[in-house]
Coordinates of C-alpha atoms in Angstrom, one line a residue:
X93 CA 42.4 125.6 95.5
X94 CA 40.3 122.3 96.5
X95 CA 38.8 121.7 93.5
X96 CA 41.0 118.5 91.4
X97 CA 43.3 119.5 88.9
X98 CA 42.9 118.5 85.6
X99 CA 46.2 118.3 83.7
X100 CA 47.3 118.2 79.8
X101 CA 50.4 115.8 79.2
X102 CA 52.2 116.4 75.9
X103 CA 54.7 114.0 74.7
X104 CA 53.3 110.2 75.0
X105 CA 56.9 108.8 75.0
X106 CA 58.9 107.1 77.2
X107 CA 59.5 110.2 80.1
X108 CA 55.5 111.0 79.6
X109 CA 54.2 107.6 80.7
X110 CA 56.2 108.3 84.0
X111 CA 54.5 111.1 84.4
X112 CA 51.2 108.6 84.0
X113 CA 52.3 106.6 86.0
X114 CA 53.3 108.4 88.9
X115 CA 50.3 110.9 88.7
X116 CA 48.1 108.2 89.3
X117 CA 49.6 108.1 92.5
X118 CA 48.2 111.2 93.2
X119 CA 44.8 111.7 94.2
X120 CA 43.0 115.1 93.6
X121 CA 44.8 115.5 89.8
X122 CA 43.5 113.6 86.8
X123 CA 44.7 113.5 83.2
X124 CA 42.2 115.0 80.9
X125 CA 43.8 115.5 77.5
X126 CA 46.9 113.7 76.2
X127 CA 49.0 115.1 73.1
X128 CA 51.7 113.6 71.1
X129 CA 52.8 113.3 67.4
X130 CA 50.9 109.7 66.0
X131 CA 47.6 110.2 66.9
X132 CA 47.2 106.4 66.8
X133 CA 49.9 105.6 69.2
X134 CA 48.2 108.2 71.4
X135 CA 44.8 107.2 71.7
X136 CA 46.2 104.1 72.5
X137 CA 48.2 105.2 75.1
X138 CA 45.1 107.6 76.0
X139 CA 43.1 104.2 76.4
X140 CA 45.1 102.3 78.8
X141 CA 44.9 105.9 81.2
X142 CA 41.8 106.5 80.8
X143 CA 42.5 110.1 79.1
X144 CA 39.0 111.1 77.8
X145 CA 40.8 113.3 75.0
X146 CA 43.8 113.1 72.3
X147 CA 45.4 115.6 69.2
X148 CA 48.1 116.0 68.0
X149 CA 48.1 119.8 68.8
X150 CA 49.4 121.0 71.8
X151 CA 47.5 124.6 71.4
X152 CA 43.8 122.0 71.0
X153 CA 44.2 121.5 74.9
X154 CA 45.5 124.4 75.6
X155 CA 42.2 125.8 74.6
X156 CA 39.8 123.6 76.4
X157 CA 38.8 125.6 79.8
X158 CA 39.1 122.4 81.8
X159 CA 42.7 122.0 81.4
X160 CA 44.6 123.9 84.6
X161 CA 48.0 122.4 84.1
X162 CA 50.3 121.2 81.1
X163 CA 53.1 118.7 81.7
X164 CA 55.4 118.8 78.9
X165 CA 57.6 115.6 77.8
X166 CA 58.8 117.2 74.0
X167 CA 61.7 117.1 72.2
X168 CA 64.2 119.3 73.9
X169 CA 64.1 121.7 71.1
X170 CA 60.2 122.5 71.4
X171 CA 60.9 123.3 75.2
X172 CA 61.5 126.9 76.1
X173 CA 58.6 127.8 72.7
X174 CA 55.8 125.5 74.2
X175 CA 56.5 126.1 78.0
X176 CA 55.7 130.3 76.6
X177 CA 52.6 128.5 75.2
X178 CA 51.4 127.5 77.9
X179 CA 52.4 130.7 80.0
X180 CA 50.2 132.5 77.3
X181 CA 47.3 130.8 77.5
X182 CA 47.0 131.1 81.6
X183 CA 48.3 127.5 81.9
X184 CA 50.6 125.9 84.8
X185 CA 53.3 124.7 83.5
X186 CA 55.6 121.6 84.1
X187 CA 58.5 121.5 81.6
X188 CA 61.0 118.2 81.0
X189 CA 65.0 119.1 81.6
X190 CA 66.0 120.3 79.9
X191 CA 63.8 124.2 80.4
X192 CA 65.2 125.6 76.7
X193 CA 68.2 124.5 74.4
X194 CA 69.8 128.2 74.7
X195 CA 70.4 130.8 77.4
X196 CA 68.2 133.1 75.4
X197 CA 65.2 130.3 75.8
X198 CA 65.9 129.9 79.4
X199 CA 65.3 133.7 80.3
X200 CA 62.8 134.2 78.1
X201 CA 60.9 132.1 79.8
X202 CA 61.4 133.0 83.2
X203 CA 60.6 136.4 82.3
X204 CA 56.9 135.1 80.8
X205 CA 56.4 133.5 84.4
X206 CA 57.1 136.9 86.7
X207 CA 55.1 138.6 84.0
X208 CA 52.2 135.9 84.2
X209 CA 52.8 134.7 87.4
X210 CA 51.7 131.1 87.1
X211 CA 53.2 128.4 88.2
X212 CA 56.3 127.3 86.0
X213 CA 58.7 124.3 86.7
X214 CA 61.8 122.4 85.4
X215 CA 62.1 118.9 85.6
X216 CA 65.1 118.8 87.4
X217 CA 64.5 115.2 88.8
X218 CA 67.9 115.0 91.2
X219 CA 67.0 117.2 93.1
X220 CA 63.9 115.1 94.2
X221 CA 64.9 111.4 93.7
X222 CA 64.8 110.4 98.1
X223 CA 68.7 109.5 97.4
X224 CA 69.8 113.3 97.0
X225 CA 66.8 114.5 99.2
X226 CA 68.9 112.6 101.9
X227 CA 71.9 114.0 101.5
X228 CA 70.5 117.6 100.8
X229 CA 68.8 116.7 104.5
X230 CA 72.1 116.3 106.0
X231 CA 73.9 119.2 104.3
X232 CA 71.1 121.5 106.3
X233 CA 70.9 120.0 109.3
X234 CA 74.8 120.9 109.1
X235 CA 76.1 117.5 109.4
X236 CA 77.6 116.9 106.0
X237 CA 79.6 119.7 103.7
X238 CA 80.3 118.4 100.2
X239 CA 83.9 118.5 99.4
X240 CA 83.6 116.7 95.7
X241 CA 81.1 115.8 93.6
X242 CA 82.4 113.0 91.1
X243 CA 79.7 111.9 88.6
X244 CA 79.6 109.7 85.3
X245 CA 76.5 110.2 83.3
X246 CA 76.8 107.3 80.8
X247 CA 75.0 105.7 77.8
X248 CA 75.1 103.8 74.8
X249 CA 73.0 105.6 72.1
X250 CA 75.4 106.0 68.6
X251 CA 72.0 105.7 67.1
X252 CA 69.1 107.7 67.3
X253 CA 66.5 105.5 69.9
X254 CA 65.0 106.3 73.0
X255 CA 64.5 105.1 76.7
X256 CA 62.2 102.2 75.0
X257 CA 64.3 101.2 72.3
X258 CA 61.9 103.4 70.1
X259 CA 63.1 105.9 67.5
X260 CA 63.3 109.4 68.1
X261 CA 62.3 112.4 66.4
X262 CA 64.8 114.7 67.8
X263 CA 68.3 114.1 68.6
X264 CA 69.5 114.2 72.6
X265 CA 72.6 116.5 73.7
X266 CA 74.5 116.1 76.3
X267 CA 75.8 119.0 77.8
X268 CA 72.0 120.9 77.2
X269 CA 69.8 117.9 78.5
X270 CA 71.9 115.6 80.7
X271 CA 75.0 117.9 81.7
X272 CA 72.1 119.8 83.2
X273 CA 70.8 117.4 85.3
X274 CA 74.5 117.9 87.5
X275 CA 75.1 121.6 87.3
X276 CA 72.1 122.3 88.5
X277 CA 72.4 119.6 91.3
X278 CA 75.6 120.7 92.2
X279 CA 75.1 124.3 92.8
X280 CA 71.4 123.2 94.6
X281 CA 73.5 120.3 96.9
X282 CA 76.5 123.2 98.0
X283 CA 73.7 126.0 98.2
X284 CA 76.5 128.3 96.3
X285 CA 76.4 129.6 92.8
X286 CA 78.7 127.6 90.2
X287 CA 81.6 130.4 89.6
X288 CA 84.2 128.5 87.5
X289 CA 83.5 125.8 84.9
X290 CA 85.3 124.4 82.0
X291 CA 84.6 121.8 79.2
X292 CA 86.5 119.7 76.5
X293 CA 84.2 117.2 74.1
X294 CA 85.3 114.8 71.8
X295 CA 84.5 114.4 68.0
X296 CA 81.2 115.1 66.6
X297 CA 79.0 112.1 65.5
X298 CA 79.1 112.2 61.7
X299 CA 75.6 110.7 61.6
X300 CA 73.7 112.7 65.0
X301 CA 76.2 116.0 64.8
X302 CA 76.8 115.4 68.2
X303 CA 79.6 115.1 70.5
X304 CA 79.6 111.8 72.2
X305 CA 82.1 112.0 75.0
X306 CA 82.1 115.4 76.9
X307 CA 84.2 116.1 80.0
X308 CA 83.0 119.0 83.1
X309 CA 84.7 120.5 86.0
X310 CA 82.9 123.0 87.9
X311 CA 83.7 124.9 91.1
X312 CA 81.2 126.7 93.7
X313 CA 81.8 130.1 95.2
X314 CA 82.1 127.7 98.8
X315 CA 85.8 126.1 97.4
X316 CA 83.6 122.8 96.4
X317 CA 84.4 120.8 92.9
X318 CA 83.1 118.8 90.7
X319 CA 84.2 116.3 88.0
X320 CA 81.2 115.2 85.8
X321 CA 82.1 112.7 83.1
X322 CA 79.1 112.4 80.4
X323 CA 79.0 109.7 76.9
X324 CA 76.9 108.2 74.4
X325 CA 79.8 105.5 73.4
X326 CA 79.7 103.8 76.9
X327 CA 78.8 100.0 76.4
X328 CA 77.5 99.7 79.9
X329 CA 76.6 100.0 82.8
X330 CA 74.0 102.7 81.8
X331 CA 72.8 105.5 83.8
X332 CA 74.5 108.7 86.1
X333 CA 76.6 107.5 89.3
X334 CA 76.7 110.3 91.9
X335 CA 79.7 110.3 94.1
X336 CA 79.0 112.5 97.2
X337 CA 83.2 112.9 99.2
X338 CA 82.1 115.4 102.2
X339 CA 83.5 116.2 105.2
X340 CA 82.1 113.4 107.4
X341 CA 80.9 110.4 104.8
X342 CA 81.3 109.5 101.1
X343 CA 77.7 108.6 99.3
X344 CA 77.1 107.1 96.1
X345 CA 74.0 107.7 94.8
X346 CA 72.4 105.7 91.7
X347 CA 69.2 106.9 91.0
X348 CA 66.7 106.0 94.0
X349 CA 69.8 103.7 95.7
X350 CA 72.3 105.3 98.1
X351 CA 75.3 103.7 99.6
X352 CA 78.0 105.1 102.0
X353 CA 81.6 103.9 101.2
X354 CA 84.1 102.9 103.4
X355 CA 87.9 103.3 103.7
X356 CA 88.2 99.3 105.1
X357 CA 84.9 97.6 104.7
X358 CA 82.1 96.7 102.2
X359 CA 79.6 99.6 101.0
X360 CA 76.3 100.3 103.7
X361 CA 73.0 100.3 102.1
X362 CA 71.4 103.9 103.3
X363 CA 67.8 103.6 104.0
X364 CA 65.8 105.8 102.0
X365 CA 62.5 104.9 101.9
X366 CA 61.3 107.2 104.3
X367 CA 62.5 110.2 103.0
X368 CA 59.5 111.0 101.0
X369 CA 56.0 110.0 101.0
X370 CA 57.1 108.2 97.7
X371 CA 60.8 106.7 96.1
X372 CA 59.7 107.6 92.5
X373 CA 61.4 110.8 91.7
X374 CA 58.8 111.2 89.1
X375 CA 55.7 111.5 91.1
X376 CA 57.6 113.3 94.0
X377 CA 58.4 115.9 91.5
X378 CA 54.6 116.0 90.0
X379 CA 53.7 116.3 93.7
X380 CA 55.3 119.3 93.8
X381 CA 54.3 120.7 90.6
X382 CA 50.5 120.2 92.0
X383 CA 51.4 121.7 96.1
X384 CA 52.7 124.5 94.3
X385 CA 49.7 125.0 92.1
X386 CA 47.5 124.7 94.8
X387 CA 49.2 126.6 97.9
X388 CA 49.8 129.3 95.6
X389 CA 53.9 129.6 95.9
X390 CA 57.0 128.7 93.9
X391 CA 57.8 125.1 93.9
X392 CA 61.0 123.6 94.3
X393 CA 62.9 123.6 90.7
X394 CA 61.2 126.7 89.2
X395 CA 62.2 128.0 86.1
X396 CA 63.5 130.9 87.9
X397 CA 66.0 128.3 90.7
X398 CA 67.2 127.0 87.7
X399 CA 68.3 129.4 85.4
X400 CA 71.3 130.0 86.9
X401 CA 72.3 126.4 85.5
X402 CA 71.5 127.2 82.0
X403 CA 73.7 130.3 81.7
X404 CA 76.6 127.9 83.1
X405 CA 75.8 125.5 80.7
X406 CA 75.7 128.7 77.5
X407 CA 79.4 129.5 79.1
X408 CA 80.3 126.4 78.7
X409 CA 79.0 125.9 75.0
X410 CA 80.6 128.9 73.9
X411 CA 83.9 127.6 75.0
X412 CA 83.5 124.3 73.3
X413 CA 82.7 126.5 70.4
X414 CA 85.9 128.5 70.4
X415 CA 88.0 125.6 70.9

């Protein structure tokens, strides 16, 4: 495939203009229809990217025969329905994390993409932001085994409001959106299936009906743990702190920033700017979205690499729901 691809973005939010933005990075794709819920807020949005086309309906692009891909940044709920949409109607597909907001949702999905066999992807971010693309790097050229995995995925969101301060429509969770995000790096880092995990949450949120603290351990079939921390009460620092304790180095990793930390001595700044032909973990993962689509393969992150995660994370909600 040669010809450009002309993509369909669905959700116009926060997440979806960094999907614009790093996609005009990219040359040989273009952004042909853009969908979201105000159609007001859209065409504005539409008019700053110079996206020739905007509804409110996702299945009105899905129907124009221009449109090869969909990229889909909607509420978590709409995930695992719209992604089979899209399957359905001979689309690529690039789904947000998290892929569905049930087991059931997860493998029904995958199972549309064998039967289809377009390309389908999970935006599972980590695993190509250039700070864990270094240390994945160094766990296959054999010179770094991870021993623990120590993260804290924290926020500050008792109310309903987004990345932008904007409201939402939908209400986050974090054990089916951002617990993902570490399972699924965890077992991808180790390159060994998750075979133990446990959970304990705190109260529900009488307003959002969510828990708002929520503790992890997880173990690979290798003998490797990890401890992931995750709350909506945190008053800062915001954002997910990866801890990386191996066999030859301990690494920190915030977002696109990696340190190594030292017994006696200040933290090293790791160079990772040349990792990747980008440090936006965004576009790198649109980049591979659009390789895959074009060289005919399964990309990095496919629905079907990631399921795994999702039935840790239905084991882990069913205990939380017998506690």
């Amino acid at each position: 495939m040669t010809q450009p691809i002309n993509v369909a973005l669905a959700g116009a939010g926060a997440f979806g203009i960094k999907h614009l933005d790093g996609i005009q990075n990219i040359d040989g794709v273009k952004v042909v229809s853009l969908i979201s819920r105000d159609l007001g807020k859209t065409q504005e949005v539409a008019n700053q990217y110079g996206i020739g086309h905007v509804t409110t309906d996702l299945a009105d692009s899905l129907a124009r025969p221009d449109v090869d891909a969909v990229i889909l940044c909607t509420p978590t709920q709409m995930h695992a329905e719209q992604t089979m949409q899209c399957l359905q109607a001979g689309k690529h597909v690039q789904v947000e994390i998290p892929l569905a907001d049930s087991l059931a949702g997860a493998q029904a999905v995958v199972d549309l993409q064998k039967k289809t066999g377009l390309v389908a992807m999970c935006g599972h971010t980590r695993r190509f932001n250039p700070s864990h693309q270094y240390v994945h790097n160094r766990i296959l050229r054999g010179e770094f085994n991870i021993q623990q995995m120590d993260v804290q995925t924290y926020f500050f969101r008792r109310t309903n409001m987004n990345a932008l301060g904007q409201p939402r429509s939908w209400t986050d969770h974090l054990l089916w959106h951002h617990a993902a995000h570490t399972v699924d790096l965890f077992a991808y880092q180790c390159g060994s299936p998750i075979v133990k995990a446990n959970a304990v949450q705190g109260p529900i949120h009488k307003d959002l009906g969510i828990a708002m603290d929520m503790s992890i351990q997880l173990q690979a079939a290798n003998g490797a743990i990890c401890t992931l921390s995750l709350s909506f009460n945190n008053d800062g620092p915001l954002g997910t702190f990866f801890r990386y304790i191996g066999d030859t180095a301990t690494y920190i990793a915030r977002y696109d920033d990696l340190v190594q930390t030292h017994a006696k001595g200040p933290e090293t700044v790791v160079d990772v700017s040349k990792v990747d032909v980008s440090m936006n973990g965004i576009e790198l993962q649109d980049r591979e979205f659009f390789a895959a689509i074009r060289e005919g393969r399964e990309p990095n992150s496919s629905v079907a690499q990631v399921l795994a995660c999702y039935q840790v994370l239905h084991d882990l909600e069913q205990q939380l729901n017998a506690a």
